[in-house]
CSV table of C-alpha atoms and ligand atoms in Angstrom, one decimal:
chain,number,residue,atom,x,y,z
A,25,MET,CA,128.4,124.7,80.1
A,26,SER,CA,131.4,126.0,78.2
A,27,TYR,CA,132.9,129.4,77.6
A,28,THR,CA,134.4,130.9,74.4
A,29,ILE,CA,137.9,132.0,74.9
A,30,ALA,CA,139.5,134.3,72.3
A,31,LEU,CA,143.3,133.8,72.1
A,32,ASN,CA,145.0,136.8,70.5
A,33,PHE,CA,148.5,136.0,69.3
A,34,GLU,CA,151.3,138.4,68.9
A,35,ASP,CA,151.2,138.2,65.1
A,36,GLY,CA,147.6,139.4,65.0
A,37,VAL,CA,146.0,136.0,64.5
A,38,SER,CA,143.0,135.2,66.7
A,39,ARG,CA,141.8,131.6,67.5
A,40,PHE,CA,138.7,130.8,69.5
A,41,ILE,CA,138.5,127.8,71.8
A,42,GLN,CA,135.8,126.3,74.0
A,43,CYS,CA,136.7,125.9,77.6
A,44,ASN,CA,134.5,123.5,79.6
A,45,ALA,CA,133.4,124.2,83.2
A,46,ASN,CA,136.3,123.8,85.6
A,47,GLU,CA,138.7,123.3,82.7
A,48,LYS,CA,142.0,125.2,82.7
A,49,VAL,CA,142.7,127.3,79.6
A,50,LEU,CA,146.0,125.6,78.9
A,51,ASP,CA,144.2,122.2,78.9
A,52,ALA,CA,141.4,123.4,76.7
A,53,ALA,CA,143.8,124.9,74.2
A,54,TYR,CA,145.8,121.7,74.1
A,55,ARG,CA,142.6,119.7,73.6
A,56,GLN,CA,141.9,121.9,70.6
A,57,LYS,CA,145.4,121.4,69.2
A,58,ILE,CA,146.9,124.8,70.2
A,59,ASN,CA,150.1,124.5,72.2
A,60,LEU,CA,150.2,127.6,74.4
A,61,PRO,CA,153.6,128.3,76.0
A,62,MET,CA,154.1,126.1,79.1
A,63,ASP,CA,156.8,124.4,81.0
A,64,CYS,CA,155.9,123.1,84.5
A,65,SER,CA,152.1,123.2,84.1
A,66,ASP,CA,152.1,123.6,87.8
A,67,GLY,CA,152.1,127.3,88.6
A,68,VAL,CA,155.8,127.3,89.3
A,69,CYS,CA,157.7,128.6,86.3
A,70,GLY,CA,155.6,131.5,84.9
A,71,THR,CA,156.2,130.4,81.3
A,72,CYS,CA,152.4,130.3,80.5
A,73,LYS,CA,151.9,133.9,81.7
A,74,CYS,CA,149.4,135.8,79.5
A,75,HIS,CA,147.3,138.9,79.8
A,76,CYS,CA,143.5,138.5,80.2
A,77,GLU,CA,141.9,141.5,78.6
A,78,SER,CA,138.3,140.8,79.6
A,79,GLY,CA,136.2,138.2,81.3
A,80,GLN,CA,135.7,136.6,84.7
A,81,PHE,CA,137.9,133.8,85.9
A,82,ASP,CA,139.3,131.9,88.9
A,83,LEU,CA,143.0,132.6,89.0
A,84,GLY,CA,143.7,129.5,91.1
A,85,ASP,CA,145.5,129.7,94.4
A,86,ASP,CA,148.2,127.1,93.8
A,87,PHE,CA,150.9,129.1,92.1
A,88,LEU,CA,154.1,130.6,93.3
A,89,ASP,CA,154.7,134.4,93.7
A,90,ASP,CA,157.7,134.0,91.4
A,91,ALA,CA,155.5,132.7,88.7
A,92,LEU,CA,152.8,135.5,89.1
A,93,SER,CA,153.4,138.4,91.5
A,94,ASP,CA,150.6,140.5,93.2
A,95,THR,CA,151.5,143.4,90.9
A,96,GLU,CA,151.0,141.2,87.8
A,97,VAL,CA,147.7,139.9,89.2
A,98,ALA,CA,146.6,143.5,89.6
A,99,GLN,CA,147.5,144.0,85.9
A,100,GLN,CA,145.2,141.1,84.8
A,101,MET,CA,148.1,138.8,84.1
A,102,VAL,CA,147.2,135.1,84.4
A,103,LEU,CA,148.8,131.7,84.3
A,104,THR,CA,146.9,129.7,81.7
A,105,CYS,CA,147.9,126.4,83.5
A,106,GLN,CA,146.0,127.6,86.5
A,107,MET,CA,143.2,129.9,85.3
A,108,VAL,CA,139.7,128.6,85.1
A,109,PRO,CA,137.3,130.8,83.1
A,110,GLU,CA,133.9,131.8,84.6
A,111,SER,CA,132.7,133.7,81.5
A,112,ASP,CA,133.9,134.2,77.9
A,113,CYS,CA,137.4,135.7,78.0
A,114,VAL,CA,139.8,137.5,75.7
A,115,ILE,CA,143.4,136.5,76.4
A,116,ASN,CA,146.5,138.0,74.8
A,117,VAL,CA,149.3,135.5,74.2
A,118,PRO,CA,152.8,137.0,74.0
A,119,MET,CA,153.9,134.7,71.3
A,120,ALA,CA,153.3,134.2,67.5
A,121,SER,CA,150.6,131.8,66.5
A,122,THR,CA,153.1,129.6,64.6
A,123,LEU,CA,155.1,129.0,67.7
A,124,CYS,CA,152.0,127.7,69.3
A,125,LYS,CA,151.5,125.3,66.4
A,126,THR,CA,148.5,127.1,65.1
A,127,ALA,CA,147.6,129.7,62.4
A,128,SER,CA,144.7,131.5,61.0
A,129,GLN,CA,141.7,129.3,60.5
A,130,LYS,CA,140.3,128.8,56.9
A,131,TRP,CA,136.6,129.0,56.2
A,132,ASP,CA,134.5,128.1,53.1
A,133,THR,CA,131.7,130.5,52.3
A,134,THR,CA,129.3,131.1,49.5
A,135,ILE,CA,128.3,134.5,48.1
A,136,SER,CA,124.7,135.1,49.0
A,137,ARG,CA,124.4,138.8,47.9
A,138,ILE,CA,126.4,141.7,46.5
A,139,THR,CA,124.7,145.1,46.7
A,140,SER,CA,126.0,148.3,45.2
A,141,LEU,CA,125.3,150.7,48.1
A,142,SER,CA,126.8,153.7,46.3
A,143,GLU,CA,129.2,154.6,43.5
A,144,SER,CA,132.1,153.9,45.8
A,145,THR,CA,130.8,151.1,48.1
A,146,LEU,CA,129.7,147.5,47.7
A,147,GLU,CA,128.2,145.3,50.4
A,148,LEU,CA,129.2,141.7,50.2
A,149,GLU,CA,127.2,139.1,52.1
A,150,LEU,CA,128.6,135.6,52.5
A,151,ALA,CA,126.9,132.5,53.9
A,152,CYS,CA,129.2,130.5,56.1
A,153,ASP,CA,129.3,126.8,55.0
A,154,GLU,CA,130.0,125.8,58.7
A,155,ALA,CA,126.7,125.5,60.6
A,156,CYS,CA,128.2,127.2,63.7
A,157,GLY,CA,129.2,130.5,62.0
A,158,ILE,CA,132.6,132.2,62.5
A,159,ASP,CA,133.8,133.6,65.8
A,160,PHE,CA,135.6,136.9,65.7
A,161,LEU,CA,135.9,140.0,67.9
A,162,SER,CA,133.8,143.0,66.6
A,163,GLY,CA,136.2,145.2,64.6
A,164,GLN,CA,138.4,142.4,63.3
A,165,TYR,CA,139.1,141.5,59.7
A,166,VAL,CA,139.6,138.4,57.5
A,167,ASN,CA,141.5,137.8,54.3
A,168,LEU,CA,139.0,137.0,51.5
A,169,THR,CA,140.1,135.0,48.5
A,170,THR,CA,138.2,134.7,45.2
A,171,PRO,CA,137.1,131.3,43.8
A,172,GLN,CA,140.0,131.1,41.4
A,173,GLY,CA,142.4,131.8,44.3
A,174,ASP,CA,144.1,134.6,42.4
A,175,ILE,CA,143.0,137.6,44.5
A,176,THR,CA,143.1,138.0,48.3
A,177,ARG,CA,142.2,141.2,50.2
A,178,ALA,CA,141.6,142.0,53.8
A,179,TYR,CA,138.2,143.3,54.8
A,180,SER,CA,136.6,144.1,58.2
A,181,PHE,CA,133.3,142.4,59.1
A,182,SER,CA,130.3,144.7,59.4
A,183,SER,CA,128.1,141.9,60.9
A,184,LEU,CA,127.7,140.4,64.4
A,185,PRO,CA,130.2,137.8,65.4
A,186,GLY,CA,129.0,134.2,65.2
A,187,ALA,CA,126.2,135.0,62.6
A,188,ASN,CA,125.9,132.6,59.7
A,189,TYR,CA,125.6,135.5,57.3
A,190,LEU,CA,128.7,137.6,57.2
A,191,THR,CA,128.7,141.1,55.7
A,192,PHE,CA,131.5,143.5,54.6
A,193,LEU,CA,131.5,147.0,53.3
A,194,ILE,CA,133.9,147.1,50.3
A,195,ARG,CA,135.3,150.1,48.7
A,196,ASN,CA,134.7,149.9,45.0
A,197,VAL,CA,138.3,150.9,43.9
A,198,PRO,CA,138.5,151.8,40.2
A,199,ASN,CA,140.4,149.0,38.5
A,200,GLY,CA,141.0,147.3,41.9
A,201,ALA,CA,141.2,143.6,41.3
A,202,MET,CA,138.7,142.5,44.0
A,203,SER,CA,136.4,145.4,43.1
A,204,LEU,CA,136.4,144.3,39.5
A,205,TYR,CA,135.7,140.7,40.5
A,206,LEU,CA,132.9,141.6,42.8
A,207,SER,CA,131.2,144.3,40.6
A,208,GLN,CA,131.6,142.5,37.2
A,209,HIS,CA,132.2,138.8,37.5
A,210,ALA,CA,131.0,137.4,40.9
A,211,LYS,CA,127.6,135.9,41.2
A,212,THR,CA,125.4,134.4,43.9
A,213,GLY,CA,126.6,130.9,44.7
A,214,ASP,CA,130.3,131.5,44.0
A,215,LYS,CA,132.6,130.2,46.7
A,216,MET,CA,135.0,132.4,48.6
A,217,THR,CA,137.6,131.4,51.2
A,218,LEU,CA,138.2,133.3,54.4
A,219,ALA,CA,141.3,133.2,56.5
A,220,GLY,CA,141.2,134.7,60.0
A,221,PRO,CA,140.0,136.5,62.1
A,222,GLN,CA,142.9,138.9,62.6
A,223,GLY,CA,143.7,142.3,64.0
A,224,SER,CA,144.0,144.2,67.3
A,225,PHE,CA,141.3,146.7,66.4
A,226,TYR,CA,138.3,145.3,68.3
A,227,LEU,CA,135.8,146.3,70.9
A,228,ARG,CA,137.1,146.1,74.5
A,229,GLU,CA,135.0,145.9,77.6
A,230,VAL,CA,133.0,149.1,77.8
A,231,GLN,CA,133.9,151.0,80.9
A,232,ARG,CA,133.4,154.7,79.8
A,233,PRO,CA,131.9,156.7,77.0
A,234,LEU,CA,132.8,155.8,73.5
A,235,LEU,CA,133.6,158.1,70.5
A,236,LEU,CA,133.6,156.2,67.2
A,237,LEU,CA,135.1,157.9,64.2
A,238,ALA,CA,134.7,156.4,60.7
A,239,GLY,CA,136.0,157.4,57.3
A,240,GLY,CA,134.4,156.0,54.2
A,241,THR,CA,134.2,152.2,54.3
A,242,GLY,CA,136.0,152.4,57.7
A,243,LEU,CA,132.4,152.4,58.9
A,244,SER,CA,132.4,148.6,58.4
A,245,PRO,CA,134.1,147.5,61.6
A,246,LEU,CA,132.3,150.1,63.6
A,247,LEU,CA,128.9,148.7,62.4
A,248,SER,CA,130.0,145.3,63.8
A,249,ILE,CA,131.0,147.0,67.0
A,250,LEU,CA,127.5,148.7,67.2
A,251,HIS,CA,125.8,145.3,66.6
A,252,THR,CA,127.7,143.9,69.6
A,253,LEU,CA,127.0,147.0,71.8
A,254,ALA,CA,123.3,146.6,70.9
A,255,ARG,CA,123.4,143.0,72.1
A,256,GLN,CA,124.9,144.2,75.4
A,257,GLU,CA,122.0,146.6,75.9
A,258,ASN,CA,124.6,149.2,76.7
A,259,LYS,CA,123.6,152.4,78.4
A,260,THR,CA,127.0,154.1,78.0
A,261,PRO,CA,127.0,157.3,75.8
A,262,ILE,CA,128.2,156.3,72.3
A,263,HIS,CA,128.7,158.9,69.6
A,264,LEU,CA,129.7,158.2,66.0
A,265,ILE,CA,131.1,160.8,63.6
A,266,TYR,CA,131.0,159.3,60.1
A,267,GLY,CA,132.9,161.2,57.4
A,268,VAL,CA,132.8,160.7,53.6
A,269,SER,CA,134.2,162.7,50.7
A,270,ARG,CA,131.1,163.2,48.6
A,271,ASP,CA,127.4,162.9,49.1
A,272,THR,CA,127.4,159.8,46.7
A,273,ASP,CA,129.7,158.0,49.2
A,274,ARG,CA,127.1,158.0,52.1
A,275,VAL,CA,125.9,154.5,53.0
A,276,LYS,CA,124.0,152.7,55.8
A,277,LEU,CA,122.4,155.8,57.2
A,278,ASP,CA,119.1,153.9,57.7
A,279,GLU,CA,121.0,151.3,59.7
A,280,LEU,CA,122.7,154.0,61.8
A,281,GLN,CA,119.3,155.5,62.5
A,282,LYS,CA,118.0,152.1,63.7
A,283,PHE,CA,120.9,151.9,66.1
A,284,THR,CA,119.6,155.1,67.7
A,285,GLU,CA,116.5,153.2,68.6
A,286,LYS,CA,118.3,150.0,69.8
A,287,LEU,CA,121.0,151.9,71.8
A,288,SER,CA,119.4,154.4,74.2
A,289,ASN,CA,122.6,156.6,74.4
A,290,PHE,CA,123.7,156.3,70.8
A,291,SER,CA,123.9,159.4,68.5
A,292,PHE,CA,125.7,160.0,65.2
A,293,GLN,CA,126.6,162.7,62.8
A,294,LEU,CA,127.5,162.6,59.1
A,295,CYS,CA,129.9,165.0,57.6
A,296,VAL,CA,131.0,165.4,54.0
A,297,SER,CA,134.2,167.0,53.0
A,298,ASP,CA,133.0,168.2,49.6
A,299,PRO,CA,131.9,171.8,50.1
A,300,ALA,CA,129.1,171.3,47.6
A,301,THR,CA,127.4,168.8,49.8
A,302,ALA,CA,123.6,168.9,50.6
A,303,GLU,CA,124.4,167.7,54.1
A,304,ALA,CA,124.4,170.2,57.0
A,305,LEU,CA,127.9,169.3,58.2
A,306,THR,CA,130.8,169.9,55.9
A,307,GLY,CA,134.5,169.3,56.5
A,308,HIS,CA,136.3,166.5,58.3
A,309,VAL,CA,135.5,164.5,61.4
A,310,THR,CA,137.8,166.6,63.5
A,311,ASP,CA,135.8,169.7,62.6
A,312,HIS,CA,132.9,168.2,64.4
A,313,ILE,CA,134.4,166.6,67.6
A,314,HIS,CA,132.9,168.7,70.4
A,315,PRO,CA,134.4,168.8,73.9
A,316,ASP,CA,131.2,167.1,75.0
A,317,HIS,CA,132.3,164.0,73.0
A,318,LEU,CA,135.6,163.8,74.8
A,319,TYR,CA,134.7,163.9,78.5
A,320,ALA,CA,138.0,165.7,79.3
A,321,GLY,CA,139.8,162.6,78.1
A,322,GLU,CA,137.7,160.0,80.0
A,323,VAL,CA,136.7,158.4,76.8
A,324,ASP,CA,137.6,155.4,74.6
A,325,ILE,CA,138.1,156.3,71.0
A,326,TYR,CA,137.8,153.8,68.1
A,327,LEU,CA,138.9,155.2,64.7
A,328,CYS,CA,138.9,153.5,61.4
A,329,GLY,CA,139.6,155.2,58.1
A,330,PRO,CA,142.2,156.0,55.4
A,331,PRO,CA,145.7,156.8,56.7
A,332,PRO,CA,145.5,160.6,56.2
A,333,MET,CA,142.3,160.7,58.3
A,334,VAL,CA,143.8,158.6,61.1
A,335,ASP,CA,147.0,160.8,61.1
A,336,SER,CA,145.0,164.0,61.1
A,337,VAL,CA,142.8,162.8,64.1
A,338,MET,CA,146.0,161.9,66.0
A,339,ASP,CA,147.5,165.4,65.2
A,340,TRP,CA,144.3,167.1,66.2
A,341,LEU,CA,144.1,165.3,69.6
A,342,GLN,CA,147.7,166.3,70.2
A,343,GLN,CA,147.0,169.9,69.4
A,344,GLN,CA,144.0,169.9,71.7
A,345,GLN,CA,146.2,168.3,74.4
A,346,ILE,CA,143.6,165.5,74.8
A,347,THR,CA,144.8,162.1,75.8
A,348,PRO,CA,141.9,159.7,75.7
A,349,THR,CA,141.9,156.8,78.2
A,350,HIS,CA,142.2,154.4,75.2
A,351,PHE,CA,142.7,155.2,71.5
A,352,TYR,CA,142.3,152.3,69.1
A,353,TYR,CA,142.7,152.8,65.4
A,354,GLU,CA,142.9,150.9,62.2
A,355,LYS,CA,144.4,152.4,59.0
A,356,PHE,CA,142.2,151.4,56.2
A,357,THR,CA,144.4,150.7,53.2
A,358,PRO,CA,142.9,148.5,50.5
A,359,GLN,CA,146.1,148.2,48.4
A,360,ALA,CA,148.3,147.5,51.4
A,361,ALA,CA,145.9,144.9,52.6
A,362,GLU,CA,146.9,142.5,49.7
A,363,VAL,CA,148.1,139.2,51.0
A,364,PRO,CA,149.6,136.5,48.7
A,365,ALA,CA,146.9,133.9,47.8
B,425,FES,FE1,154.7,126.9,84.6
B,425,FES,FE2,152.2,127.6,84.0
B,425,FES,S1,153.5,126.4,82.9
B,425,FES,S2,153.5,128.3,85.7
């Protein structure tokens, strides 16, 4: 029996380790060549203090109040030198990955499919060369590098974590370097390198209704989140509003329809900002957020889209004087996502 522990570092890098039954997180990390912050290793100094975002664990009872106070325990703070997981956990480490002698992991993958879903969207499917797949938290992204190593871009997974086939929705940017590669040069069997996973936009433990807002290919991480929610057989109300600019940008409507069958409380709406649309709903996502979707603020909102959309949703919430319990967002900026190869 072992548990998967996601370690989220301050610089956005995530690493996943396996923790054996009765093994302390600090020891498991060290065994897997990650040096989490520590000093005494005995529950005395508090140097190894981290925040456990989700999961069950035994905190241990052999630590000093000075190292971890009752208030901190109530805030889900933990000492990794004492904590023994009793389920998979997500732990936030208040330190950069490099200071813990680790970094993003690199993965070799092979292109298994490239599909043009619309004029503006490609779907890339990669087969992971590792038999065990790639762990990530639904909503996170990786940096993809072309076989020549000359182009690297960040893309969010649309698939389920741990699957051997990884999928991504990719905006087909006119004259974009990665778009040109994928639409004109790439072929099945080409190798691509992934580095990651990264990012703080990911599904947290579901404790209240969810409102998901997607703009364009910002749908990608939300599809991954829906896959995970479907695995959890979640009964929580989940509503998605998916906005695109033109009718020709609409993608994955069949898949969204299937989620309404897999998730008993899932519903979605599509809106198109082009007034000439054939769709029933025109305008922007904020035009279609109904008070019923907001539960008087008792809601967690996940938003992924281009920066103007994210900004306008934030302004709209402020104008409506709605403060959601949690508001997670990712600004989807293909150009800004470039990372040196
Ligand atoms: Fe000192 Fe954990 S390393 S309390």
